[in-house]
């Protein structure tokens, strides 16, 4: 990643830095709840018309769902518009992330796009007065559809555009978190490593002192699919090592009780953040 000379930036909503999608497929119809440090996330599966019949799609999961979401959010910020162009540009993005759209991968990406289109999100948090608050919405208005004439070799897999919901777009503009494309590419196939990298990008540069995070808190946020803490620890350590490899300025110590986060330089220098809208 350090040898990659590209300077591309990507953007995600801060809410996704504190919570996470599942790493693996859930049972059909199963809801997803994940608790972060200050925010909890509920993802509910939904339905879309397929060949004139309503079809239920589950909760989006895995690294490919995360990459599609990163693309949608990044393009919305760059264009300052909830309407995101798809077509060849989305193909190019996936290719840059080492996700070639063809064969089985084509089917996987298509399925995750449908899951994102169908699902409903609810973020829960406590306001400044300590009262419970929440915001419920979909990610996109309408759906992300494959073009009827989609051809992986020609790059025209997708319809021309999709529109983010106004609520999601507004919150994304208010709370964007920039990350390096090269870093995302290097860990693009590892969903937990992506989550940990994005979390560190959000947390470390605003710290004013060393901050401990317990293993129990880490398990609650990142431990989807790990029933027991002793099973989770080795997987998290591997994901953390990958995240630190692509974020070399991150200062994190692993301890018996959990991890100790230290104030660190952000992965994207402040002077470069303004480039996002103009890329």
Tab-separated table of C-alpha atoms in Angstrom:
chain	number	residue	atom	x	y	z
A	1	UNK	CA	0.000	0.000	0.000
A	2	UNK	CA	2.858	2.389	0.827
A	3	UNK	CA	4.260	1.838	-2.673
A	4	UNK	CA	0.929	2.812	-4.255
A	5	UNK	CA	1.402	6.317	-5.644
A	6	UNK	CA	-2.307	6.999	-6.174
A	7	UNK	CA	-3.818	9.787	-4.064
A	8	UNK	CA	-7.472	8.856	-4.393
A	9	UNK	CA	-9.709	9.409	-1.397
A	10	UNK	CA	-12.916	7.683	-0.396
A	11	UNK	CA	-15.594	8.771	2.088
A	12	UNK	CA	-17.875	7.028	4.542
A	13	UNK	CA	-20.525	8.178	6.992
A	14	UNK	CA	-19.311	8.407	10.595
A	15	UNK	CA	-22.150	6.145	11.756
A	16	UNK	CA	-20.520	3.252	9.890
A	17	UNK	CA	-17.278	3.929	11.795
A	18	UNK	CA	-18.953	3.117	15.111
A	19	UNK	CA	-21.037	0.149	14.006
A	20	UNK	CA	-20.660	-2.529	11.356
A	21	UNK	CA	-22.563	-4.712	8.924
A	22	UNK	CA	-22.360	-8.501	9.339
A	23	UNK	CA	-19.339	-10.303	7.940
A	24	UNK	CA	-21.328	-13.320	6.766
A	25	UNK	CA	-24.788	-14.040	5.394
A	26	UNK	CA	-27.633	-14.014	7.908
A	27	UNK	CA	-30.662	-16.259	7.818
A	28	UNK	CA	-33.391	-15.049	5.454
A	29	UNK	CA	-35.534	-12.407	7.141
A	30	UNK	CA	-33.165	-12.000	10.116
A	31	UNK	CA	-32.621	-8.475	11.433
A	32	UNK	CA	-29.170	-7.197	12.333
A	33	UNK	CA	-28.372	-5.211	15.483
A	34	UNK	CA	-24.884	-3.995	16.368
A	35	UNK	CA	-23.843	-1.783	19.275
A	36	UNK	CA	-20.986	0.682	18.951
A	37	UNK	CA	-19.405	2.966	21.544
A	38	UNK	CA	-22.046	5.691	21.172
A	39	UNK	CA	-24.253	4.483	18.342
A	40	UNK	CA	-26.262	1.330	17.717
A	41	UNK	CA	-27.373	0.129	14.294
A	42	UNK	CA	-30.442	-1.877	13.301
A	43	UNK	CA	-30.574	-3.167	9.713
A	44	UNK	CA	-33.839	-4.724	8.561
A	45	UNK	CA	-34.162	-6.747	5.338
A	46	UNK	CA	-36.614	-5.536	2.701
A	47	UNK	CA	-38.273	-6.453	-0.566
A	48	UNK	CA	-37.760	-5.454	-4.194
A	49	UNK	CA	-39.693	-6.306	-7.353
A	50	UNK	CA	-37.945	-8.952	-9.445
A	51	UNK	CA	-39.629	-9.854	-12.742
A	52	UNK	CA	-42.902	-8.450	-11.450
A	53	UNK	CA	-42.809	-10.317	-8.126
A	54	UNK	CA	-41.752	-8.987	-4.713
A	55	UNK	CA	-38.593	-10.740	-3.558
A	56	UNK	CA	-37.119	-10.486	-0.062
A	57	UNK	CA	-33.423	-9.657	0.236
A	58	UNK	CA	-31.452	-10.119	3.410
A	59	UNK	CA	-29.128	-7.760	5.245
A	60	UNK	CA	-26.057	-6.740	3.185
A	61	UNK	CA	-22.866	-8.393	4.414
A	62	UNK	CA	-19.175	-8.905	3.747
A	63	UNK	CA	-16.500	-6.839	2.063
A	64	UNK	CA	-18.352	-6.303	-1.220
A	65	UNK	CA	-21.330	-4.650	0.460
A	66	UNK	CA	-18.899	-2.323	2.221
A	67	UNK	CA	-17.141	-1.444	-1.065
A	68	UNK	CA	-20.433	-0.649	-2.817
A	69	UNK	CA	-21.437	1.611	0.073
A	70	UNK	CA	-18.059	3.351	-0.019
A	71	UNK	CA	-18.505	4.011	-3.729
A	72	UNK	CA	-21.991	5.480	-3.316
A	73	UNK	CA	-20.955	7.722	-0.435
A	74	UNK	CA	-17.752	8.902	-2.088
A	75	UNK	CA	-19.466	9.820	-5.344
A	76	UNK	CA	-22.265	11.654	-3.516
A	77	UNK	CA	-19.719	13.820	-1.674
A	78	UNK	CA	-17.585	14.432	-4.769
A	79	UNK	CA	-20.595	15.518	-6.815
A	80	UNK	CA	-22.367	17.210	-3.883
A	81	UNK	CA	-25.512	15.436	-4.972
A	82	UNK	CA	-27.584	12.489	-3.722
A	83	UNK	CA	-27.834	11.325	-7.340
A	84	UNK	CA	-24.889	9.007	-7.996
A	85	UNK	CA	-23.768	7.990	-11.462
A	86	UNK	CA	-23.245	4.266	-11.887
A	87	UNK	CA	-22.511	2.637	-15.246
A	88	UNK	CA	-18.836	2.275	-16.065
A	89	UNK	CA	-17.684	4.413	-13.125
A	90	UNK	CA	-18.888	1.867	-10.578
A	91	UNK	CA	-17.238	-0.926	-12.566
A	92	UNK	CA	-13.998	1.053	-12.563
A	93	UNK	CA	-14.193	1.582	-8.803
A	94	UNK	CA	-14.659	-2.117	-8.109
A	95	UNK	CA	-11.797	-2.953	-10.471
A	96	UNK	CA	-9.541	-0.449	-8.668
A	97	UNK	CA	-10.407	-2.242	-5.434
A	98	UNK	CA	-9.306	-5.552	-7.019
A	99	UNK	CA	-12.907	-6.775	-7.324
A	100	UNK	CA	-13.300	-7.765	-11.014
A	101	UNK	CA	-16.976	-7.844	-11.958
A	102	UNK	CA	-17.425	-11.108	-13.784
A	103	UNK	CA	-18.545	-14.690	-13.204
A	104	UNK	CA	-19.331	-15.510	-9.579
A	105	UNK	CA	-18.117	-12.100	-8.473
A	106	UNK	CA	-20.703	-10.522	-10.796
A	107	UNK	CA	-23.464	-12.495	-9.062
A	108	UNK	CA	-22.125	-11.618	-5.590
A	109	UNK	CA	-21.941	-7.892	-6.355
A	110	UNK	CA	-25.402	-7.975	-7.904
A	111	UNK	CA	-26.837	-9.647	-4.800
A	112	UNK	CA	-25.190	-7.214	-2.383
A	113	UNK	CA	-26.419	-4.247	-4.432
A	114	UNK	CA	-29.973	-5.602	-4.163
A	115	UNK	CA	-29.596	-6.098	-0.400
A	116	UNK	CA	-28.421	-2.492	0.000
A	117	UNK	CA	-31.337	-1.243	-2.099
A	118	UNK	CA	-33.921	-3.187	-0.120
A	119	UNK	CA	-32.741	-2.747	3.460
A	120	UNK	CA	-33.788	-0.183	6.058
A	121	UNK	CA	-31.396	1.364	8.582
A	122	UNK	CA	-32.102	2.691	12.067
A	123	UNK	CA	-29.330	4.436	14.011
A	124	UNK	CA	-29.869	4.793	17.789
A	125	UNK	CA	-27.932	7.123	20.082
A	126	UNK	CA	-28.313	9.339	23.141
A	127	UNK	CA	-28.566	13.087	22.658
A	128	UNK	CA	-26.793	15.749	24.718
A	129	UNK	CA	-29.459	15.489	27.434
A	130	UNK	CA	-29.056	11.731	27.730
A	131	UNK	CA	-32.388	11.029	26.048
A	132	UNK	CA	-32.768	8.197	23.559
A	133	UNK	CA	-32.880	9.267	19.914
A	134	UNK	CA	-33.015	7.451	16.597
A	135	UNK	CA	-33.145	7.993	12.854
A	136	UNK	CA	-34.734	5.487	10.487
A	137	UNK	CA	-34.378	5.496	6.723
A	138	UNK	CA	-33.269	3.569	3.679
A	139	UNK	CA	-29.872	4.084	2.064
A	140	UNK	CA	-31.144	4.678	-1.462
A	141	UNK	CA	-34.377	5.905	-2.962
A	142	UNK	CA	-35.327	3.440	-5.649
A	143	UNK	CA	-32.856	0.659	-6.245
A	144	UNK	CA	-29.455	-0.190	-7.633
A	145	UNK	CA	-30.390	-2.246	-10.659
A	146	UNK	CA	-28.304	-4.100	-13.158
A	147	UNK	CA	-28.767	-2.861	-16.671
A	148	UNK	CA	-30.900	-5.159	-18.800
A	149	UNK	CA	-28.086	-5.162	-21.349
A	150	UNK	CA	-25.372	-5.489	-18.708
A	151	UNK	CA	-22.102	-6.876	-20.016
A	152	UNK	CA	-19.105	-7.181	-17.677
A	153	UNK	CA	-16.707	-6.848	-20.620
A	154	UNK	CA	-18.234	-3.564	-21.747
A	155	UNK	CA	-18.549	-1.994	-18.299
A	156	UNK	CA	-22.266	-1.207	-18.637
A	157	UNK	CA	-23.511	-3.453	-15.858
A	158	UNK	CA	-25.556	-0.830	-14.087
A	159	UNK	CA	-28.404	1.544	-14.771
A	160	UNK	CA	-27.316	5.128	-15.249
A	161	UNK	CA	-27.818	6.418	-11.723
A	162	UNK	CA	-29.233	5.866	-8.252
A	163	UNK	CA	-30.378	8.367	-5.644
A	164	UNK	CA	-29.423	8.261	-1.979
A	165	UNK	CA	-32.234	9.042	0.451
A	166	UNK	CA	-32.282	12.707	1.455
A	167	UNK	CA	-31.828	11.858	5.141
A	168	UNK	CA	-28.820	9.611	4.538
A	169	UNK	CA	-27.238	12.146	2.155
A	170	UNK	CA	-27.723	14.975	4.650
A	171	UNK	CA	-26.129	13.018	7.485
A	172	UNK	CA	-23.261	11.929	5.222
A	173	UNK	CA	-22.521	15.576	4.350
A	174	UNK	CA	-22.614	16.555	8.010
A	175	UNK	CA	-20.379	13.705	9.194
A	176	UNK	CA	-18.026	12.473	6.426
A	177	UNK	CA	-14.913	10.453	7.240
A	178	UNK	CA	-12.200	10.383	4.526
A	179	UNK	CA	-9.990	7.337	3.973
A	180	UNK	CA	-7.301	6.359	1.453
A	181	UNK	CA	-8.361	4.411	-1.637
A	182	UNK	CA	-4.991	2.647	-1.619
A	183	UNK	CA	-5.581	1.448	1.947
A	184	UNK	CA	-9.073	0.210	1.101
A	185	UNK	CA	-7.713	-1.626	-1.943
A	186	UNK	CA	-5.024	-3.378	0.100
A	187	UNK	CA	-7.574	-4.879	2.509
A	188	UNK	CA	-10.588	-4.948	0.164
A	189	UNK	CA	-11.315	-8.645	0.726
A	190	UNK	CA	-11.241	-8.485	4.544
A	191	UNK	CA	-14.476	-7.103	5.983
A	192	UNK	CA	-13.324	-6.834	9.606
A	193	UNK	CA	-10.044	-5.188	8.600
A	194	UNK	CA	-12.063	-2.623	6.617
A	195	UNK	CA	-14.213	-1.947	9.692
A	196	UNK	CA	-11.200	-1.575	11.993
A	197	UNK	CA	-9.344	0.726	9.575
A	198	UNK	CA	-12.370	2.995	9.178
A	199	UNK	CA	-12.935	3.006	12.949
A	200	UNK	CA	-9.333	4.034	13.618
A	201	UNK	CA	-9.516	6.718	10.919
A	202	UNK	CA	-12.495	8.182	12.753
A	203	UNK	CA	-11.370	7.808	16.367
A	204	UNK	CA	-7.633	8.351	16.665
A	205	UNK	CA	-7.137	11.886	15.372
A	206	UNK	CA	-9.743	13.400	17.724
A	207	UNK	CA	-8.351	11.812	20.899
A	208	UNK	CA	-6.670	14.095	23.427
A	209	UNK	CA	-5.293	11.320	25.622
A	210	UNK	CA	-4.671	7.585	25.595
A	211	UNK	CA	-8.027	5.787	25.637
A	212	UNK	CA	-8.514	2.123	26.627
A	213	UNK	CA	-11.113	-0.048	24.836
A	214	UNK	CA	-11.989	-3.345	26.504
A	215	UNK	CA	-12.164	-6.679	24.713
A	216	UNK	CA	-15.859	-6.835	25.600
A	217	UNK	CA	-16.500	-3.497	23.847
A	218	UNK	CA	-14.480	-4.585	20.818
A	219	UNK	CA	-16.407	-7.844	20.659
A	220	UNK	CA	-19.728	-5.967	20.796
A	221	UNK	CA	-18.713	-3.720	17.891
A	222	UNK	CA	-16.666	-5.989	15.631
A	223	UNK	CA	-17.349	-9.538	16.766
A	224	UNK	CA	-20.157	-10.512	14.420
A	225	UNK	CA	-20.103	-14.283	14.018
A	226	UNK	CA	-17.929	-14.892	17.088
A	227	UNK	CA	-20.026	-16.279	19.933
A	228	UNK	CA	-17.214	-16.326	22.495
A	229	UNK	CA	-14.602	-13.724	23.321
A	230	UNK	CA	-11.719	-16.219	23.153
A	231	UNK	CA	-12.741	-17.014	19.555
A	232	UNK	CA	-12.951	-13.345	18.634
A	233	UNK	CA	-9.548	-12.190	19.889
A	234	UNK	CA	-7.336	-13.913	17.261
A	235	UNK	CA	-9.590	-12.704	14.413
A	236	UNK	CA	-9.536	-9.157	15.726
A	237	UNK	CA	-5.764	-9.204	16.201
A	238	UNK	CA	-5.333	-10.231	12.563
A	239	UNK	CA	-7.752	-7.531	11.384
A	240	UNK	CA	-5.998	-4.921	13.552
A	241	UNK	CA	-2.586	-5.902	12.148
A	242	UNK	CA	-3.926	-5.408	8.598
A	243	UNK	CA	-5.510	-2.065	9.501
A	244	UNK	CA	-2.302	-0.815	11.111
A	245	UNK	CA	-0.281	-1.942	8.086
A	246	UNK	CA	-2.292	0.429	5.857
A	247	UNK	CA	-2.500	3.191	8.502
A	248	UNK	CA	1.131	3.423	9.682
A	249	UNK	CA	0.555	6.609	11.715
A	250	UNK	CA	-2.005	4.859	13.923
A	251	UNK	CA	-0.721	4.371	17.474
A	252	UNK	CA	-2.436	1.380	19.081
A	253	UNK	CA	-1.191	-0.946	21.839
A	254	UNK	CA	-2.692	-4.388	22.430
A	255	UNK	CA	-3.048	-5.206	26.121
A	256	UNK	CA	-4.442	-8.009	28.247
A	257	UNK	CA	-7.586	-5.955	28.906
A	258	UNK	CA	-8.122	-4.825	25.288
A	259	UNK	CA	-6.449	-2.117	23.207
A	260	UNK	CA	-5.081	1.304	24.126
A	261	UNK	CA	-5.712	4.008	21.518
A	262	UNK	CA	-3.313	6.955	21.392
A	263	UNK	CA	-3.837	10.357	19.719
A	264	UNK	CA	-2.566	9.919	16.157
A	265	UNK	CA	-2.325	11.803	12.913
A	266	UNK	CA	-5.338	11.168	10.639
A	267	UNK	CA	-4.793	8.941	7.596
A	268	UNK	CA	-5.814	11.915	5.424
A	269	UNK	CA	-4.043	15.192	6.341
A	270	UNK	CA	-6.416	18.076	7.008
A	271	UNK	CA	-5.010	20.001	4.050
A	272	UNK	CA	-6.028	17.174	1.689
A	273	UNK	CA	-9.612	16.694	2.871
A	274	UNK	CA	-10.790	19.583	0.693
A	275	UNK	CA	-9.693	17.614	-2.386
A	276	UNK	CA	-12.511	15.104	-1.988
A	277	UNK	CA	-15.207	17.224	-3.601
A	278	UNK	CA	-12.953	18.057	-6.522
A	279	UNK	CA	-11.659	14.594	-7.399
